[in-house]
Amino acid sequence: MTSRGWPARVVVAAALGWFLALTVLPPRGGPVPALTRVFDPDLDFLLWPWEWAQADPRLVPILLMALVGALLVRAPRWLAVVPVVPVVVEAWQFLVPGLGQVASARDVAHAWIGLATGALVGAVLWASARLVDRLVRRSSQKRAAGAVRSAARARRTALAAGLTAVLLLGASSVWPRADGEAVAAGPTVGPQGALLGAEFHGAEVHGAQVHGAGGHTAGPGAAATEWLRAGGLPGEGTAYEHMAEVALWDLYLLTRDPLPPAGPGARWDYFWPRDGAFVAVALLRTGHAADAVAILEQQSQLYLDPLYGFDARYLLDGQRVIDDPRGAQVDGCGWVLWAIHEVTRTTDVPKGVAGLRDRCTEQVLRATGGGTRLPAPSPDYWERATFDRLLGASAPLLLGLDSAAADYRAGGEAERAESLLKAAESFRAEVASSFGPTFSRTTRGGGGLDAATAMLMPPFSADPLPGVREAWEGYQEGASRPGGGLAPGTDWKQDGVSWTPEVALVALTAAADAQTGVATAWLDWLDAHRAPWGSLPEKIGPDGTPGGSAPLGWTSSLVLLTLVELGL
């Protein structure tokens, strides 16, 4: 950069300064206590430039480095020095773990990718500007002589393009389609999608027919029956007995894998940490503590980013998802800490689960700066990329801090518990000031109300923040659908589809808040809209037709927990 390039120098200095401020300064309130030194060298899932449209906590630092690269493209000596900066940053983060960050080779790689991409874009723009300048000067000299030839060439090009389009359209209309008959004969599927899982019970049944909602299903086989009898059945002797029996049977079948899938069907054949936490607690509450511990022990072996948390989902063998990875979802550790707390209250857990609690606790502390800030933008249970800070991503972290504090206190680690209680109190105030008193989906007040309001209700929060109950009630009013259920949020697409996990989540919180009438009304609706084989589906169409995966493990778990909460 020459002396004439002082504006570029100012921008480069500002961008690098912002980069350093984001990565080397402690959060509000000072360094986070009790964090260990971590170096996370995993280079999987680099944020390649063609995926920059996806929301990622690293995006702002990456864009800053891209800006620096674009401005320094004609200053190669400076461009060679700047890559040292992220390396120094990572070394600093490792030496001072209380920064609330984490040393990670991936972050270095992301910064380098941003810098290199910015330099490439800058070089292309500079070369393009030079080329355009030359062409303009050359074309001005030949413009007069070439006007006639250009017009003739344009006419010929237009004629050829038109003929090609006509030929392609004609061929596509008369050419026979191999799948034409199948498309014509296929059933009409509503906005809720096809109903999957008709064969889910097939390998584990006996001949007896048990009547359920909308039809009948074969009953559990010998192995499942023995397992069911080893525990308790919520709702036994009530109108909900059959729904509970099938829901618990479905959890038995889902948990035959090391990690339970969300449900039957290719799109659901993954393990979601959020869903797994609810399955584990439901198994515990129905007398199957060993199965609950087994899920948490398997979950302790999954990759966990020390700053950003669990991936959105994993393969059933515990490997990370490469095809459509969806990135990290920060709420995962909050739900897992809650599940660990529920299990450890009555059951001894192996070292792996205790270690998972430690790692998740530190991840939540890093993500929230020791409770002083909201986590970076992250998708929540909507599973949509976002650049907003969401209530559905933050509320579970408050639950996680409370749960971890209770665990460490019960384990005799008073100092650790006290620091977590302070972090939880600070974070509760942050959630209240950022989302309250309306508790909309986003901090900017947009997105309407959604089911995340239930995550701040009992049993997840014994004393809801002012305005939460009103928001919870407002969500139920605004998200109601023609089929009688609820959409994930009031601003969800208006397709008329009800989602059963959100309905069951509201039922659980109503039961825990002593609003029995609300809870049973939603249970009645869920019971009346089961699949023909008795399982609880993911979605219900506007006309009451079930769709999606049936069973859905999350919904099944929530229904069982609701019955337990009601004391049925």
PDB file of C-alpha atoms in Angstrom, residues 269-368:
ATOM      1  CA  ASP A 269     -32.436 -41.960  10.830  1.00  0.00           C
ATOM      2  CA  TYR A 270     -30.006 -39.830  12.859  1.00  0.00           C
ATOM      3  CA  PHE A 271     -29.376 -39.107  16.510  1.00  0.00           C
ATOM      4  CA  TRP A 272     -30.252 -35.602  17.730  1.00  0.00           C
ATOM      5  CA  PRO A 273     -28.735 -34.740  21.154  1.00  0.00           C
ATOM      6  CA  ARG A 274     -31.849 -32.733  22.019  1.00  0.00           C
ATOM      7  CA  ASP A 275     -34.182 -35.638  21.312  1.00  0.00           C
ATOM      8  CA  GLY A 276     -31.835 -38.066  23.045  1.00  0.00           C
ATOM      9  CA  ALA A 277     -31.968 -36.065  26.276  1.00  0.00           C
ATOM     10  CA  PHE A 278     -35.762 -36.303  26.397  1.00  0.00           C
ATOM     11  CA  VAL A 279     -35.699 -40.013  25.557  1.00  0.00           C
ATOM     12  CA  ALA A 280     -33.229 -40.623  28.391  1.00  0.00           C
ATOM     13  CA  VAL A 281     -35.366 -38.761  30.943  1.00  0.00           C
ATOM     14  CA  ALA A 282     -38.529 -40.542  29.776  1.00  0.00           C
ATOM     15  CA  LEU A 283     -36.817 -43.910  30.159  1.00  0.00           C
ATOM     16  CA  LEU A 284     -35.649 -42.953  33.639  1.00  0.00           C
ATOM     17  CA  ARG A 285     -39.126 -41.845  34.731  1.00  0.00           C
ATOM     18  CA  THR A 286     -40.690 -45.091  33.490  1.00  0.00           C
ATOM     19  CA  GLY A 287     -38.306 -47.313  35.422  1.00  0.00           C
ATOM     20  CA  HIS A 288     -35.651 -48.011  32.804  1.00  0.00           C
ATOM     21  CA  ALA A 289     -32.692 -46.197  34.344  1.00  0.00           C
ATOM     22  CA  ALA A 290     -30.089 -48.514  32.818  1.00  0.00           C
ATOM     23  CA  ASP A 291     -31.321 -47.658  29.318  1.00  0.00           C
ATOM     24  CA  ALA A 292     -31.229 -43.948  30.158  1.00  0.00           C
ATOM     25  CA  VAL A 293     -27.635 -44.232  31.384  1.00  0.00           C
ATOM     26  CA  ALA A 294     -26.695 -46.184  28.247  1.00  0.00           C
ATOM     27  CA  ILE A 295     -27.887 -43.334  26.011  1.00  0.00           C
ATOM     28  CA  LEU A 296     -25.903 -40.759  27.980  1.00  0.00           C
ATOM     29  CA  GLU A 297     -22.831 -42.983  27.969  1.00  0.00           C
ATOM     30  CA  GLN A 298     -23.044 -43.340  24.204  1.00  0.00           C
ATOM     31  CA  GLN A 299     -23.555 -39.593  23.912  1.00  0.00           C
ATOM     32  CA  SER A 300     -20.385 -38.993  25.910  1.00  0.00           C
ATOM     33  CA  GLN A 301     -18.431 -40.470  23.000  1.00  0.00           C
ATOM     34  CA  LEU A 302     -19.789 -38.023  20.413  1.00  0.00           C
ATOM     35  CA  TYR A 303     -17.714 -35.135  19.124  1.00  0.00           C
ATOM     36  CA  LEU A 304     -18.397 -32.023  21.199  1.00  0.00           C
ATOM     37  CA  ASP A 305     -16.967 -28.691  20.123  1.00  0.00           C
ATOM     38  CA  PRO A 306     -15.678 -27.002  23.326  1.00  0.00           C
ATOM     39  CA  LEU A 307     -17.055 -23.619  22.213  1.00  0.00           C
ATOM     40  CA  TYR A 308     -20.019 -24.282  19.914  1.00  0.00           C
ATOM     41  CA  GLY A 309     -21.394 -27.514  21.368  1.00  0.00           C
ATOM     42  CA  PHE A 310     -22.850 -30.632  19.807  1.00  0.00           C
ATOM     43  CA  ASP A 311     -23.489 -31.007  16.113  1.00  0.00           C
ATOM     44  CA  ALA A 312     -27.143 -30.824  15.145  1.00  0.00           C
ATOM     45  CA  ARG A 313     -27.221 -34.581  14.584  1.00  0.00           C
ATOM     46  CA  TYR A 314     -24.989 -37.636  14.290  1.00  0.00           C
ATOM     47  CA  LEU A 315     -25.020 -40.958  12.509  1.00  0.00           C
ATOM     48  CA  LEU A 316     -26.333 -43.800  14.634  1.00  0.00           C
ATOM     49  CA  ASP A 317     -22.811 -45.202  15.054  1.00  0.00           C
ATOM     50  CA  GLY A 318     -21.696 -41.887  16.568  1.00  0.00           C
ATOM     51  CA  GLN A 319     -19.875 -40.579  13.514  1.00  0.00           C
ATOM     52  CA  ARG A 320     -20.370 -37.003  12.380  1.00  0.00           C
ATOM     53  CA  VAL A 321     -22.700 -36.233   9.488  1.00  0.00           C
ATOM     54  CA  ILE A 322     -20.874 -35.218   6.318  1.00  0.00           C
ATOM     55  CA  ASP A 323     -23.854 -34.954   3.966  1.00  0.00           C
ATOM     56  CA  ASP A 324     -25.918 -31.922   5.080  1.00  0.00           C
ATOM     57  CA  PRO A 325     -24.113 -31.527   8.436  1.00  0.00           C
ATOM     58  CA  ARG A 326     -26.235 -28.497   9.523  1.00  0.00           C
ATOM     59  CA  GLY A 327     -23.467 -27.288  11.828  1.00  0.00           C
ATOM     60  CA  ALA A 328     -23.496 -26.971  15.600  1.00  0.00           C
ATOM     61  CA  GLN A 329     -26.639 -26.194  17.607  1.00  0.00           C
ATOM     62  CA  VAL A 330     -25.704 -24.601  20.882  1.00  0.00           C
ATOM     63  CA  ASP A 331     -28.753 -25.763  22.861  1.00  0.00           C
ATOM     64  CA  GLY A 332     -27.614 -29.414  22.866  1.00  0.00           C
ATOM     65  CA  CYS A 333     -25.482 -29.260  26.006  1.00  0.00           C
ATOM     66  CA  GLY A 334     -28.215 -27.479  27.922  1.00  0.00           C
ATOM     67  CA  TRP A 335     -30.615 -30.369  27.352  1.00  0.00           C
ATOM     68  CA  VAL A 336     -27.921 -32.962  28.024  1.00  0.00           C
ATOM     69  CA  LEU A 337     -26.992 -31.352  31.354  1.00  0.00           C
ATOM     70  CA  TRP A 338     -30.665 -31.461  32.327  1.00  0.00           C
ATOM     71  CA  ALA A 339     -30.859 -35.157  31.409  1.00  0.00           C
ATOM     72  CA  ILE A 340     -27.675 -35.965  33.348  1.00  0.00           C
ATOM     73  CA  HIS A 341     -29.023 -34.129  36.391  1.00  0.00           C
ATOM     74  CA  GLU A 342     -32.320 -36.023  36.269  1.00  0.00           C
ATOM     75  CA  VAL A 343     -30.538 -39.362  35.963  1.00  0.00           C
ATOM     76  CA  THR A 344     -27.883 -38.747  38.625  1.00  0.00           C
ATOM     77  CA  ARG A 345     -30.514 -37.802  41.190  1.00  0.00           C
ATOM     78  CA  THR A 346     -31.483 -41.470  41.478  1.00  0.00           C
ATOM     79  CA  THR A 347     -28.826 -43.470  39.630  1.00  0.00           C
ATOM     80  CA  ASP A 348     -25.070 -43.835  39.676  1.00  0.00           C
ATOM     81  CA  VAL A 349     -23.456 -42.944  36.362  1.00  0.00           C
ATOM     82  CA  PRO A 350     -20.140 -44.121  34.860  1.00  0.00           C
ATOM     83  CA  LYS A 351     -17.118 -41.870  34.495  1.00  0.00           C
ATOM     84  CA  GLY A 352     -17.931 -41.195  30.855  1.00  0.00           C
ATOM     85  CA  VAL A 353     -21.226 -39.531  31.775  1.00  0.00           C
ATOM     86  CA  ALA A 354     -19.569 -37.519  34.554  1.00  0.00           C
ATOM     87  CA  GLY A 355     -16.948 -36.410  32.053  1.00  0.00           C
ATOM     88  CA  LEU A 356     -19.688 -35.403  29.607  1.00  0.00           C
ATOM     89  CA  ARG A 357     -21.225 -33.263  32.339  1.00  0.00           C
ATOM     90  CA  ASP A 358     -17.865 -31.532  32.891  1.00  0.00           C
ATOM     91  CA  ARG A 359     -17.310 -30.878  29.184  1.00  0.00           C
ATOM     92  CA  CYS A 360     -20.857 -29.666  28.611  1.00  0.00           C
ATOM     93  CA  THR A 361     -20.664 -27.373  31.630  1.00  0.00           C
ATOM     94  CA  GLU A 362     -17.484 -25.772  30.306  1.00  0.00           C
ATOM     95  CA  GLN A 363     -18.995 -25.474  26.821  1.00  0.00           C
ATOM     96  CA  VAL A 364     -22.029 -23.604  28.171  1.00  0.00           C
ATOM     97  CA  LEU A 365     -19.764 -21.328  30.230  1.00  0.00           C
ATOM     98  CA  ARG A 366     -17.652 -20.549  27.152  1.00  0.00           C
ATOM     99  CA  ALA A 367     -20.682 -19.995  24.928  1.00  0.00           C
ATOM    100  CA  THR A 368     -22.223 -17.563  27.422  1.00  0.00           C
TER     101      THR A 368
END
